[in-house]
Coordinates of C-alpha atoms in Angstrom, one line a residue:
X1 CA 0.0 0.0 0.0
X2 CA 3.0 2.4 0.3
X3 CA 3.9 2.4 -3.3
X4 CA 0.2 4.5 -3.8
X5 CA 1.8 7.0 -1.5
X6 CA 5.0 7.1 -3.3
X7 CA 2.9 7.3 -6.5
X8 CA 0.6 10.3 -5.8
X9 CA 3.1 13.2 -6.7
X10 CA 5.1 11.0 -9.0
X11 CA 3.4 11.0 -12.4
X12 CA 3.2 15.2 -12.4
X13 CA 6.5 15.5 -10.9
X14 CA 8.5 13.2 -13.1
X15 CA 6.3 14.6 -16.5
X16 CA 7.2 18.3 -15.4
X17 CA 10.7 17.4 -14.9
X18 CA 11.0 15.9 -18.1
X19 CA 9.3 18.6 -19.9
X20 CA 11.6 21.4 -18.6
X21 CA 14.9 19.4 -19.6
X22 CA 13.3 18.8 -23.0
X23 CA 12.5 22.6 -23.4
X24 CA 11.2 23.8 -26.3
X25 CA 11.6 20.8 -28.7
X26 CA 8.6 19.7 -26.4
X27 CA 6.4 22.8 -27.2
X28 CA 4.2 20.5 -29.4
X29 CA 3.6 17.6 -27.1
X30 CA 3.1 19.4 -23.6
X31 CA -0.4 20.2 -24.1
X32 CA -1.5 16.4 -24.8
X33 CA 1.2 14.8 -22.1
X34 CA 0.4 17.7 -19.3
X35 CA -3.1 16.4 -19.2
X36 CA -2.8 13.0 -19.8
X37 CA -0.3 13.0 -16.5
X38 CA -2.8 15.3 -15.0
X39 CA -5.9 12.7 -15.5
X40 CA -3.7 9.9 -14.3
X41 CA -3.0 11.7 -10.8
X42 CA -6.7 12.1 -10.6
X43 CA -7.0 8.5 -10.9
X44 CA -5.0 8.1 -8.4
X45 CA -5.9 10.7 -5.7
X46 CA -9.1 9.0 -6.2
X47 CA -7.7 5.6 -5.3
X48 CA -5.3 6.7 -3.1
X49 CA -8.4 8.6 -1.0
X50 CA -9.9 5.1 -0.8
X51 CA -7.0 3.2 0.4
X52 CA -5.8 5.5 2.4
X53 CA -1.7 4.5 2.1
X54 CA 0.9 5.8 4.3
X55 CA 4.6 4.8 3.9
X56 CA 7.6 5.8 6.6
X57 CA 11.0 6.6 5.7
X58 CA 14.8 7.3 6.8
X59 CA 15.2 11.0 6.7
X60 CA 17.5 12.3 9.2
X61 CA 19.1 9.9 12.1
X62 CA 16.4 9.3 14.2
X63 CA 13.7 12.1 12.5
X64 CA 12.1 10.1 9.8
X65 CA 10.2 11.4 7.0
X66 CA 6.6 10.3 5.8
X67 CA 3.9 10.4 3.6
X68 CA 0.2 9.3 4.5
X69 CA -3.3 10.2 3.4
X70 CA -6.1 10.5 6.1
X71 CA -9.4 11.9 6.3
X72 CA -8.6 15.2 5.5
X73 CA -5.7 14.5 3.0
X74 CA -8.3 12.5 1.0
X75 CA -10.2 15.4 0.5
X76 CA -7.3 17.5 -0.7
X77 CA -5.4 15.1 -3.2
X78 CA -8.9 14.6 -4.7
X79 CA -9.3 18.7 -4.4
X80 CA -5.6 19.2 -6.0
X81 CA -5.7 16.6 -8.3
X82 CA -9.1 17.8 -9.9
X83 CA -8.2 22.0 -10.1
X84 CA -5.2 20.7 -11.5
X85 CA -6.8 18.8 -14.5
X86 CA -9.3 21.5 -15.5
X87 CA -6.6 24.6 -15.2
X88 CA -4.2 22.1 -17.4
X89 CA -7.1 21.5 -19.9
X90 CA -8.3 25.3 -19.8
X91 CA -4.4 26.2 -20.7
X92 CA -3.9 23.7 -23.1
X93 CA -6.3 25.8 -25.4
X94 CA -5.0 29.5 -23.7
X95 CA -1.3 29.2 -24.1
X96 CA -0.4 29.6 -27.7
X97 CA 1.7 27.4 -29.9
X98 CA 4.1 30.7 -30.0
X99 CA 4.6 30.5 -26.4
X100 CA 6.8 28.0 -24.9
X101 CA 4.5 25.5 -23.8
X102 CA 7.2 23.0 -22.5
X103 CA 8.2 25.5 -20.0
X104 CA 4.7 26.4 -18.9
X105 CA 3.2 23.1 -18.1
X106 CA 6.8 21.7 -17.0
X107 CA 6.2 24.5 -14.2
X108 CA 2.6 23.9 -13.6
X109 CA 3.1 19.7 -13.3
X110 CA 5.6 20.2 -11.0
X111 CA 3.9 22.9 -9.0
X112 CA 0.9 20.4 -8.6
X113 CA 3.2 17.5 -7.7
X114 CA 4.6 19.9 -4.9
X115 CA 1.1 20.9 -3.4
X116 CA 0.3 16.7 -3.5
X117 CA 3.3 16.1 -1.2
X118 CA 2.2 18.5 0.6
X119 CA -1.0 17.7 1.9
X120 CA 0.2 14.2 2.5
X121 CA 3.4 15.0 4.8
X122 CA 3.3 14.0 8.1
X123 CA 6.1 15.7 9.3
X124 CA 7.7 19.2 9.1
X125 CA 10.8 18.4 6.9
X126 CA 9.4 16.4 4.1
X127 CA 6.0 19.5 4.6
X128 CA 9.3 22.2 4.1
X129 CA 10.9 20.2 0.9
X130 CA 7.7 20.7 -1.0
X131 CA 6.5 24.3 0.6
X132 CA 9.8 25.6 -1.1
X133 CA 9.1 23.9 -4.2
X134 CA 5.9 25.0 -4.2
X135 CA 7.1 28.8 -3.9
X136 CA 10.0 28.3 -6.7
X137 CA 7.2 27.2 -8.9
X138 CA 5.3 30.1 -7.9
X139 CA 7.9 32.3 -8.6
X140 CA 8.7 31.2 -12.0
X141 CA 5.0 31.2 -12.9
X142 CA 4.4 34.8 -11.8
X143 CA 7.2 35.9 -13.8
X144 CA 6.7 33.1 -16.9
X145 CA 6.9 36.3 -19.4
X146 CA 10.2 37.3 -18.3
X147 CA 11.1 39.7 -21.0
X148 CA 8.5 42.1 -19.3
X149 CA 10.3 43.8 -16.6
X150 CA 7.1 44.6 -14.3
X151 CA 6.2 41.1 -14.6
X152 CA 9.4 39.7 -12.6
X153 CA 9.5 42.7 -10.7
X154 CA 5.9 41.1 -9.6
X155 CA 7.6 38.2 -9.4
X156 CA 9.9 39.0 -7.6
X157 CA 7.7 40.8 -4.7
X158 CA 5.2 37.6 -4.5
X159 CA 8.7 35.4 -4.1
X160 CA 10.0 37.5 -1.3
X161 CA 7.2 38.3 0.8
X162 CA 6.5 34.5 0.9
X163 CA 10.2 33.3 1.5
X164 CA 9.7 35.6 4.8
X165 CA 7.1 34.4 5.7
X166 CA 8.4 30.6 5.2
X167 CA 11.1 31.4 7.7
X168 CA 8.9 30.7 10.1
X169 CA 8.7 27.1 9.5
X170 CA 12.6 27.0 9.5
X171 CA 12.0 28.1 13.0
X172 CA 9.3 25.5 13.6
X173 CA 11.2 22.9 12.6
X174 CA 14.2 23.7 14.7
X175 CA 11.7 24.5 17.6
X176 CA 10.1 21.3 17.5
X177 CA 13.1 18.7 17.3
X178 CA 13.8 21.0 20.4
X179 CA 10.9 20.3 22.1
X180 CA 9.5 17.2 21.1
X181 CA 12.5 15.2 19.5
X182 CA 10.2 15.0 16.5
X183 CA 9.1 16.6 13.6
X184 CA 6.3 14.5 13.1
X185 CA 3.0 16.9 13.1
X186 CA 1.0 14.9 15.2
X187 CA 3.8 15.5 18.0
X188 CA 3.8 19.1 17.8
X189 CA 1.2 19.9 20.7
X190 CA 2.5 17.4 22.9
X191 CA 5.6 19.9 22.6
X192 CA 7.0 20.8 26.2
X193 CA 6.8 24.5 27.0
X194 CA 8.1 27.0 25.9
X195 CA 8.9 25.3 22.4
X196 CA 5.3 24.1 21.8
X197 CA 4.4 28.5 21.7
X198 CA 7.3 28.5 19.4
X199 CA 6.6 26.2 17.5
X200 CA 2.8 27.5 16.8
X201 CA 4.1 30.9 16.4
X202 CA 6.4 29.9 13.9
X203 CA 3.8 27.5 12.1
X204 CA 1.2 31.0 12.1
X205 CA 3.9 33.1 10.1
X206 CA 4.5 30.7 7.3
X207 CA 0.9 29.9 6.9
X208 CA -0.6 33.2 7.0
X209 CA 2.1 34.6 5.0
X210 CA 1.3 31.5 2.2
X211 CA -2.3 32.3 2.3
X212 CA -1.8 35.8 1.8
X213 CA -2.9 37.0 5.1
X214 CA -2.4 40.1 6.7
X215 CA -0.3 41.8 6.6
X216 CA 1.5 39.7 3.5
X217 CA -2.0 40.0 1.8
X218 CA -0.4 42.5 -1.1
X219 CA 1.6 39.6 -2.8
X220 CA -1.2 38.1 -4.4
X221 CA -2.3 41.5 -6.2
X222 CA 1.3 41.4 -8.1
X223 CA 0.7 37.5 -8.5
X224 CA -2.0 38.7 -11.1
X225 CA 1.3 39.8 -13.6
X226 CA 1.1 35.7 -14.5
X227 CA -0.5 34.3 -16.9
X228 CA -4.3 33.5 -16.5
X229 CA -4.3 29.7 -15.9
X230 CA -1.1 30.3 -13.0
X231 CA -4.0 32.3 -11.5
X232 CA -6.6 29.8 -11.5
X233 CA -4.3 27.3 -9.9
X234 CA -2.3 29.2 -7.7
X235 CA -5.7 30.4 -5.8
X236 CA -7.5 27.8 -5.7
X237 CA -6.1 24.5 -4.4
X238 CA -2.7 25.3 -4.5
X239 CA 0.0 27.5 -2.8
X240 CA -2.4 30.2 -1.6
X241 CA -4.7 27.4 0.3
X242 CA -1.5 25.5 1.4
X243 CA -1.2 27.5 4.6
X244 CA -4.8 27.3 5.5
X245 CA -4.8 23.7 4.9
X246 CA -1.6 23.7 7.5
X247 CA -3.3 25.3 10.3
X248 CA -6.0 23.0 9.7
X249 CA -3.7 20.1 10.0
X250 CA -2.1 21.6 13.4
X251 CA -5.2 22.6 14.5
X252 CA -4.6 20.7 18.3
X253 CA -1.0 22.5 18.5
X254 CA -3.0 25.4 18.0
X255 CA -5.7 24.9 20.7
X256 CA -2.8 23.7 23.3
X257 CA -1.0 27.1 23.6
X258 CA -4.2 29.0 24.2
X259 CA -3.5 31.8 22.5
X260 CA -2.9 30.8 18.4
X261 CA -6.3 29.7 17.7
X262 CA -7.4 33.5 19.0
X263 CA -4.8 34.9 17.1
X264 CA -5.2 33.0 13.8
X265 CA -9.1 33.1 14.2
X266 CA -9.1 37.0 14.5
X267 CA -6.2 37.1 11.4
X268 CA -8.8 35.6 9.3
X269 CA -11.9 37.2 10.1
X270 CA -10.4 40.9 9.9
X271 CA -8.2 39.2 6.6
X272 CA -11.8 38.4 5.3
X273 CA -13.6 42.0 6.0
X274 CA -10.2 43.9 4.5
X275 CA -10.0 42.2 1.7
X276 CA -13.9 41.9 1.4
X277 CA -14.0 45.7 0.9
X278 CA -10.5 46.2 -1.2
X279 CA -12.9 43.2 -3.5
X280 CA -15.7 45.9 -3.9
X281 CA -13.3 48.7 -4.4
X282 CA -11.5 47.4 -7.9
X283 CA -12.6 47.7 -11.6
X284 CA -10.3 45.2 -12.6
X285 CA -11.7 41.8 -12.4
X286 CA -8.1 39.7 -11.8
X287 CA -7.6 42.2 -8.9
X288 CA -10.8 41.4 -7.5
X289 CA -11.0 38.2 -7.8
X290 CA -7.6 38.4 -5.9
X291 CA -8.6 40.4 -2.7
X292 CA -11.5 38.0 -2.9
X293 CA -9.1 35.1 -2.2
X294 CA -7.7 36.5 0.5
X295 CA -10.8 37.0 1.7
X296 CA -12.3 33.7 1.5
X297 CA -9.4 32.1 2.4
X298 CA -10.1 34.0 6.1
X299 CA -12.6 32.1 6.6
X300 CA -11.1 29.0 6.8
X301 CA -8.1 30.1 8.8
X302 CA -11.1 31.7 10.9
X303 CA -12.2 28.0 10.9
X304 CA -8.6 26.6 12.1
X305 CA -8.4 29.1 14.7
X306 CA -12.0 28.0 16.3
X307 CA -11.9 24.7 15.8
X308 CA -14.2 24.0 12.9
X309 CA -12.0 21.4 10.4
X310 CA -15.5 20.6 8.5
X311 CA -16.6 23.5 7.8
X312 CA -12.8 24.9 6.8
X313 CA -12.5 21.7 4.7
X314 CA -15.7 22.4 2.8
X315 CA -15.1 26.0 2.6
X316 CA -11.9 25.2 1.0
X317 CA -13.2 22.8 -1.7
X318 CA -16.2 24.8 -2.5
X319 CA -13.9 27.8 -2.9
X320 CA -11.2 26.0 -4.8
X321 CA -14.0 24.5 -7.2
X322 CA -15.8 28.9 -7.5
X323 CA -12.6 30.2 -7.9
X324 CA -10.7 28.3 -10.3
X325 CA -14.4 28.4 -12.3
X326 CA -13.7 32.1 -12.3
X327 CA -10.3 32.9 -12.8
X328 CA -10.3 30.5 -16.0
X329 CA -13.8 32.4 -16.9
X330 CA -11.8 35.6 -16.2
X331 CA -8.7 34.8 -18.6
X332 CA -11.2 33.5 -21.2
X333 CA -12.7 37.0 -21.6
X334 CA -9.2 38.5 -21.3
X335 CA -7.7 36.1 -24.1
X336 CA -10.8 36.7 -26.4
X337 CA -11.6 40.3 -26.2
X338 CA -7.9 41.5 -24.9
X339 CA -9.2 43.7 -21.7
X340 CA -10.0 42.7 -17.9
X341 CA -11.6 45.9 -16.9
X342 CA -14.8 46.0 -15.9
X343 CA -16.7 48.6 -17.1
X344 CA -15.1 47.1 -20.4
X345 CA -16.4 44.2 -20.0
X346 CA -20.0 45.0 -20.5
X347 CA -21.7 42.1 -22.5
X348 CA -18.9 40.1 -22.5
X349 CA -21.1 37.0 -21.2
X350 CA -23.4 37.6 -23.7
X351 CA -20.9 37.6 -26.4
X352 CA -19.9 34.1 -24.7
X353 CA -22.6 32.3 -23.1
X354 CA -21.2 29.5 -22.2
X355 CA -18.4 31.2 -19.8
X356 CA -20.3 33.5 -18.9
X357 CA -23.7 31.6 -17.4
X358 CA -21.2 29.2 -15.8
X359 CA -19.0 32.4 -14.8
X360 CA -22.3 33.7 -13.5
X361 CA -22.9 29.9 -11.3
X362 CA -19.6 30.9 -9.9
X363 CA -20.4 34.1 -8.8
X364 CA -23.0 33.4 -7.2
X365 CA -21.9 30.3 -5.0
X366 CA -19.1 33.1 -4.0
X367 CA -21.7 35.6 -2.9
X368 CA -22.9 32.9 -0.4
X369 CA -26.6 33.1 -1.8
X370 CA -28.7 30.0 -0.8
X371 CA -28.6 27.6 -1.8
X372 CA -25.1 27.4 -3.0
X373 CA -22.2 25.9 -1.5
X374 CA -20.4 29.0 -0.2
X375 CA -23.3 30.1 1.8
X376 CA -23.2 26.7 3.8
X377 CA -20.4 26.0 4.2
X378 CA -19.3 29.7 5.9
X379 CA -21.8 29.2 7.7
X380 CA -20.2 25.9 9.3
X381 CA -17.7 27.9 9.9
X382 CA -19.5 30.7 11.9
X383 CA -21.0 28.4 13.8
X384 CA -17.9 27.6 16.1
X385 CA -17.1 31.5 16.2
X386 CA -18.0 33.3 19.5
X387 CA -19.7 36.2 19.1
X388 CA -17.1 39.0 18.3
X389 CA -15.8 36.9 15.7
X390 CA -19.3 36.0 14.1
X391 CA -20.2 39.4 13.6
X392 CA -17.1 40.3 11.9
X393 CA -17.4 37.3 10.0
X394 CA -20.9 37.8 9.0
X395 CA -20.5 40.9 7.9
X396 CA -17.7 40.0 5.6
X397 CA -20.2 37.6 4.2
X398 CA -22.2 40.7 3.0
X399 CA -19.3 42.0 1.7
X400 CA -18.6 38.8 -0.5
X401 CA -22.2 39.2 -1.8
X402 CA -21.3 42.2 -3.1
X403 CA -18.1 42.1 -4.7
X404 CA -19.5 38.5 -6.4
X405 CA -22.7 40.4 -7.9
X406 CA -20.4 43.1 -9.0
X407 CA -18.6 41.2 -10.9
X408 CA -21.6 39.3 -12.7
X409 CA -23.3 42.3 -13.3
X410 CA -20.1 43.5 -15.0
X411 CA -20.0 41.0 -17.2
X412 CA -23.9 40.0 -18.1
X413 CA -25.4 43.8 -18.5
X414 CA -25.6 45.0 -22.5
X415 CA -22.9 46.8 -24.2
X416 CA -22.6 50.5 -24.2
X417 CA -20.4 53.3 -24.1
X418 CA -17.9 51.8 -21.8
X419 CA -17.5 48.6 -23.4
X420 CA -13.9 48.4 -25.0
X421 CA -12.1 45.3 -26.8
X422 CA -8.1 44.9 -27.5
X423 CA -7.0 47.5 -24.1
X424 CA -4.9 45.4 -22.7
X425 CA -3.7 42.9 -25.8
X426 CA -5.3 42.0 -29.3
X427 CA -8.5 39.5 -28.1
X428 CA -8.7 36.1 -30.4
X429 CA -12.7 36.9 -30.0
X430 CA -12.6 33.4 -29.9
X431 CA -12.9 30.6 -26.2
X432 CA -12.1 27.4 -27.8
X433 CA -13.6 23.9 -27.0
X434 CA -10.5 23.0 -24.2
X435 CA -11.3 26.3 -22.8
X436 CA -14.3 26.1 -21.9
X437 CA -14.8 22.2 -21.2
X438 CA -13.7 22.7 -17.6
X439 CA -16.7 25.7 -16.8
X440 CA -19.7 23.7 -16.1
X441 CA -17.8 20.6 -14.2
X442 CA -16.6 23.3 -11.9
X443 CA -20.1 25.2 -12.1
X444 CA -21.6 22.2 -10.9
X445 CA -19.7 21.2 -8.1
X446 CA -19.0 24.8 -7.0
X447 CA -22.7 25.1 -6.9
X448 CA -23.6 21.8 -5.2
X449 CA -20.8 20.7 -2.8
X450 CA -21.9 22.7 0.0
X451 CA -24.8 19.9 0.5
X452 CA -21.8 18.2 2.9
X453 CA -22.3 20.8 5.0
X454 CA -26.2 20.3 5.6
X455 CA -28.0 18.4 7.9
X456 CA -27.9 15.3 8.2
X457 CA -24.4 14.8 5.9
X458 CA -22.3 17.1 8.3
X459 CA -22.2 14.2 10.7
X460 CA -20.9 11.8 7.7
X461 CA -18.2 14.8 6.5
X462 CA -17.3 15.2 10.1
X463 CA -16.7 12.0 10.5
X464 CA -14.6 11.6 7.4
X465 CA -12.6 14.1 8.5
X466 CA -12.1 12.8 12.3
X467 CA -14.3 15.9 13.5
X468 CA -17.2 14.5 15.5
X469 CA -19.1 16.9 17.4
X470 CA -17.5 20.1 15.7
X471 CA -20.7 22.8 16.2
X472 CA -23.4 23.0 12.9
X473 CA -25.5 26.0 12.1
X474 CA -28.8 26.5 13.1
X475 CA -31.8 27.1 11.2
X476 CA -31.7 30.7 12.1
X477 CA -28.1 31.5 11.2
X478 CA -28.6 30.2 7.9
X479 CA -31.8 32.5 7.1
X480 CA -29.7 35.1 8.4
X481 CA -26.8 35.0 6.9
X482 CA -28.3 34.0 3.3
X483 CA -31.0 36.6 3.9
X484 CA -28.2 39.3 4.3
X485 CA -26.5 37.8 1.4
X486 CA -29.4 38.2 -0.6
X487 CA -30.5 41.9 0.3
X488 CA -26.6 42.8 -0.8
X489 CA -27.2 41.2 -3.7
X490 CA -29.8 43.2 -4.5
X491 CA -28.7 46.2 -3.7
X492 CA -25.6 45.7 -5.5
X493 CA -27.7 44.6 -9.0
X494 CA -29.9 47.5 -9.0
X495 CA -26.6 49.4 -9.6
X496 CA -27.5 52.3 -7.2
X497 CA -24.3 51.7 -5.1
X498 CA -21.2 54.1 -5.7
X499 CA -18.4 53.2 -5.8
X500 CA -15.0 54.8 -3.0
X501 CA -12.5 56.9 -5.5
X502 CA -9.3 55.0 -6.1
X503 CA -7.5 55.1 -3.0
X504 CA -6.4 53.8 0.2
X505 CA -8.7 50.6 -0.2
X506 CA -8.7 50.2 -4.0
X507 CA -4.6 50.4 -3.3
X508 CA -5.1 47.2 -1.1
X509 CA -4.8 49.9 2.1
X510 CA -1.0 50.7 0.6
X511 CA 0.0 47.2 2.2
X512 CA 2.8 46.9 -0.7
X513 CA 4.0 50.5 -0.3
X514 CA 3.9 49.9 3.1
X515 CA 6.3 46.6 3.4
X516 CA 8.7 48.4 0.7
X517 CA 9.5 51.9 2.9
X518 CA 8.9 49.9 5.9
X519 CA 11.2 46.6 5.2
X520 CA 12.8 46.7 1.9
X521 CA 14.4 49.6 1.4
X522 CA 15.9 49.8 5.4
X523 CA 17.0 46.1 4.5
X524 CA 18.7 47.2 1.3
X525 CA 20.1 50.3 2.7
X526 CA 21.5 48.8 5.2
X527 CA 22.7 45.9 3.1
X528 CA 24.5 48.4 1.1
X529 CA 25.9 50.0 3.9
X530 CA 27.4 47.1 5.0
X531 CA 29.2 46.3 1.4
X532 CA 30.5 49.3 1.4
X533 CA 32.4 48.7 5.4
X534 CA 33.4 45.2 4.0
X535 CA 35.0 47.1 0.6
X536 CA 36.1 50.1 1.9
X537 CA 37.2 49.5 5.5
X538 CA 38.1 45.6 5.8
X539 CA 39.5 45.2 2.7
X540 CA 41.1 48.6 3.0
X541 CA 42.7 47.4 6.2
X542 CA 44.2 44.4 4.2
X543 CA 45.5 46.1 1.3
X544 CA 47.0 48.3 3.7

């Protein structure tokens, strides 16, 4: 049964591999072999979710590595596995034969294979190995079009901001073998004091810093430089989910200190209300489908930090399921009428009805209205939340109602005066057949997997998930959150709303200019400063 472990990541990892050595005498056969090898590992998350495989192995002298699939593994390999194949399929119609294709799903295989090991490690080296993978990928992704300058200088800031933030499991890790002898993750809150505190606190950096978080939330506007189907991938299942997945997993190292759970509960509610209003403040669709990330991924690190795994879990999936729907709806308009602003894109789901009526499904799961997955399944989530923290929560729910409806509005009312095509690049005014193949799949189960979090199955997903007795939500907080829901909605479609000026929100509350005057230019400076002592006055010594 350990050989299904070991063959999990294998297929996409080995394939990617192969395709980046091969380079561009590849460019012809990527397409066909990425999703082939893509297909297979869904074959095999499925399997491997069945039979549930775990294998141990020799790492370091007495810290051995491992790989194992459990409960809530099972739901992310399947999770991975499937965003993977649709964003592969969507991109094997989007990236052009000019482009160098071998590269680009070389990058995207491996990234996958790197977010599989990652939800299947049970311990904090093997976890690291494929965290840092996953954020060279990343990098190289972001800045795929290298030739542009502002894309790796995008690129670049996404790469660094995260490599911070990843620091903290290097501290984690070194805490933990400390405290515990072990960097097995289901040691961690047996972890003697005070290394168990350090070991959280280190665990909370990385992840919130991964998930884009505040206040590393900025890096996933500049992730937008990449190209459409990176998007797709990177916020839905992968990289930007990774850390919320992690504080799931740790989710008893973070009830034992007494303090994390507060502090990561009240990072992702106030993460979800930020980011819900910098959402409602953009008119370019990529940008708000990006502060929308961060802010539905708040509510499952909300979910870690109270103690709701279910209804993180099935906020996760539904989400990954919505937003990869959208972002590949989103790159679709952009590759076919060449803009992503949306006052430009008035009619643009008339013009395509396919993306945009399953576009439109997406939307609308996002904007929690009943009775559609997203709408459950935060409200699973709200349901463990004391009071403070419900009310923030809930009112971030109002917000995703109306930064959802925005966007479909956007995109569904009739042409006019605003509409523009070709402002950003020269649209194909075409969405071929692999394009849009994935859109009602992901419609479909974005719509419909919040029924796991119902009555009457949350005891079976609980269960699944080794979650019994985890709180559900009452009759009454599910009329009231989906009746708020709804009355944004509609206030938001009868386009009476104005929108802030450009600004302090629609700037992502200056979060990027913040970190730059605040961190990198005090780090450079002084970095210089020091290159010149080692130049001027050591080496001047010598010489002397």
């Amino acid at each position: 049964m350990s050989a299904l472990a070991w063959a999990l990541p294998a297929p996409p990892l080995l394939a990617g591999a192969l395709l980046l050595v091969a380079g561009r005498r590849a460019d012809r056969a990527a397409p066909v072999l990425a999703v082939a090898v893509a297909l297979a590992s869904l074959v095999l998350a499925f399997a491997a979710a069945v039979a549930r495989p775990e294998v141990t192995f020799p790492l370091f002298e007495g810290l051995p590595g491992g790989l194992a699939v459990d409960g809530l593994s099972a739901v992310l390999v399947v999770t991975v596995a499937s965003a993977a194949l649709a964003v592969l399929l969507f991109a094997a119609g989007d990236i052009g034969p000019d482009e160098p294709r071998a590269r680009f799903f070389g990058l995207m295989l491996v990234f996958a294979a790197a977010m599989l090991v990652t939800v299947t490690a049970t311990d904090l080296a093997v976890l690291l190995m494929a965290w840092e993978v996953m954020g060279a990928m990343s990098y190289a992704l972001i800045g795929f079009w290298w030739q542009d300058g502002e894309r790796v200088d995008s690129a670049n800031v996404a790469f660094l901001t995260t490599r911070a933030g990843d620091l903290g499991l290097y501290f984690a890790a070194g805490c933990a073998v400390a405290g515990t002898h072990s960097l097995s993750l289901a040691e961690l809150a047996h972890a003697a004091s005070p290394w168990r505190d350090l070991v959280a606190a280190g665990i909370v950096v990385s992840a919130l810093g991964k998930s884009a978080q505040l206040p590393f939330s900025f890096w996933l506007s500049r992730a937008m430089a990449g190209p459409s189907p990176v998007s797709a991938l990177l916020h839905s299942a992968t990289m930007v989910a990774a850390g919320a997945y992690l504080l799931l997993r740790v989710h008893p190292l973070l009830e034992s200190t007494g303090w994390a759970g507060t502090l990561v509960a009240w990072a992702g509610a106030l993460t979800a209300l930020a980011m819900g209003a910098v959402a409602v403040a953009q008119r370019d669709l990529k940008q708000l489908l990006a502060a929308s990330t961060c802010a539905q991924i708040g509510f499952m690190v909300l979910a870690a930090g109270v103690g709701s795994v279910a209804g993180g879990t099935a906020q996760l999936v539904a989400h990954a399921a919505v937003k990869c729907l959208m972002f590949l709806g989103a790159g679709a308009f952009l590759t076919a009428l060449g803009t992503k602003d949306l006052a430009e894109l008035h009619g643009a789901a008339r013009r395509f009805r396919l993306v945009g009526v399953a576009f439109g499904a997406g939307a609308l799961a996002l904007a929690g209205l009943p009775p559609l997955s997203v709408w459950v399944a935060k409200d699973v989530v709200l349901a463990s939340a004391p009071p403070a923290l419900y009310a923030v929560g809930l009112a971030a729910g109002v917000l995703s109602a109306a930064y959802s409806v925005r966007a479909l509005v956007a995109v569904w009312r009739p042409r006019d005066a605003a509409t523009r095509d070709d402002t950003e690049q020269r649209g194909t005014r075409h969405v071929g057949l692999a394009e849009a193949l994935p859109m009602p799949v992901l419609a479909a189960v974005g719509a419909g997997f919040g029924i796991v979090a119902l009555p009457g199955v949350l005891g079976p997903w609980q269960r699944l998930l080794g979650a019994s007795g985890e709180d559900g939500p009452s009759a009454l907080e599910l009329t009231v959150s989906g009746g708020l829901a709804v009355l944004a909605a509609a206030v938001v479609a009868s386009r009476r709303v104005r929108l802030p000026a450009p600004g302090l929100v629609a700037d992502w509350f200056h979060l990027g200019r913040a970190a730059d005057r605040l961190v990198a230019r005090p780090v450079l400076a002084l970095a210089t400063a020091l290159a010149r002592f080692d130049d001027r006055v050591l080496d001047g010594a010598v010489r002397a």
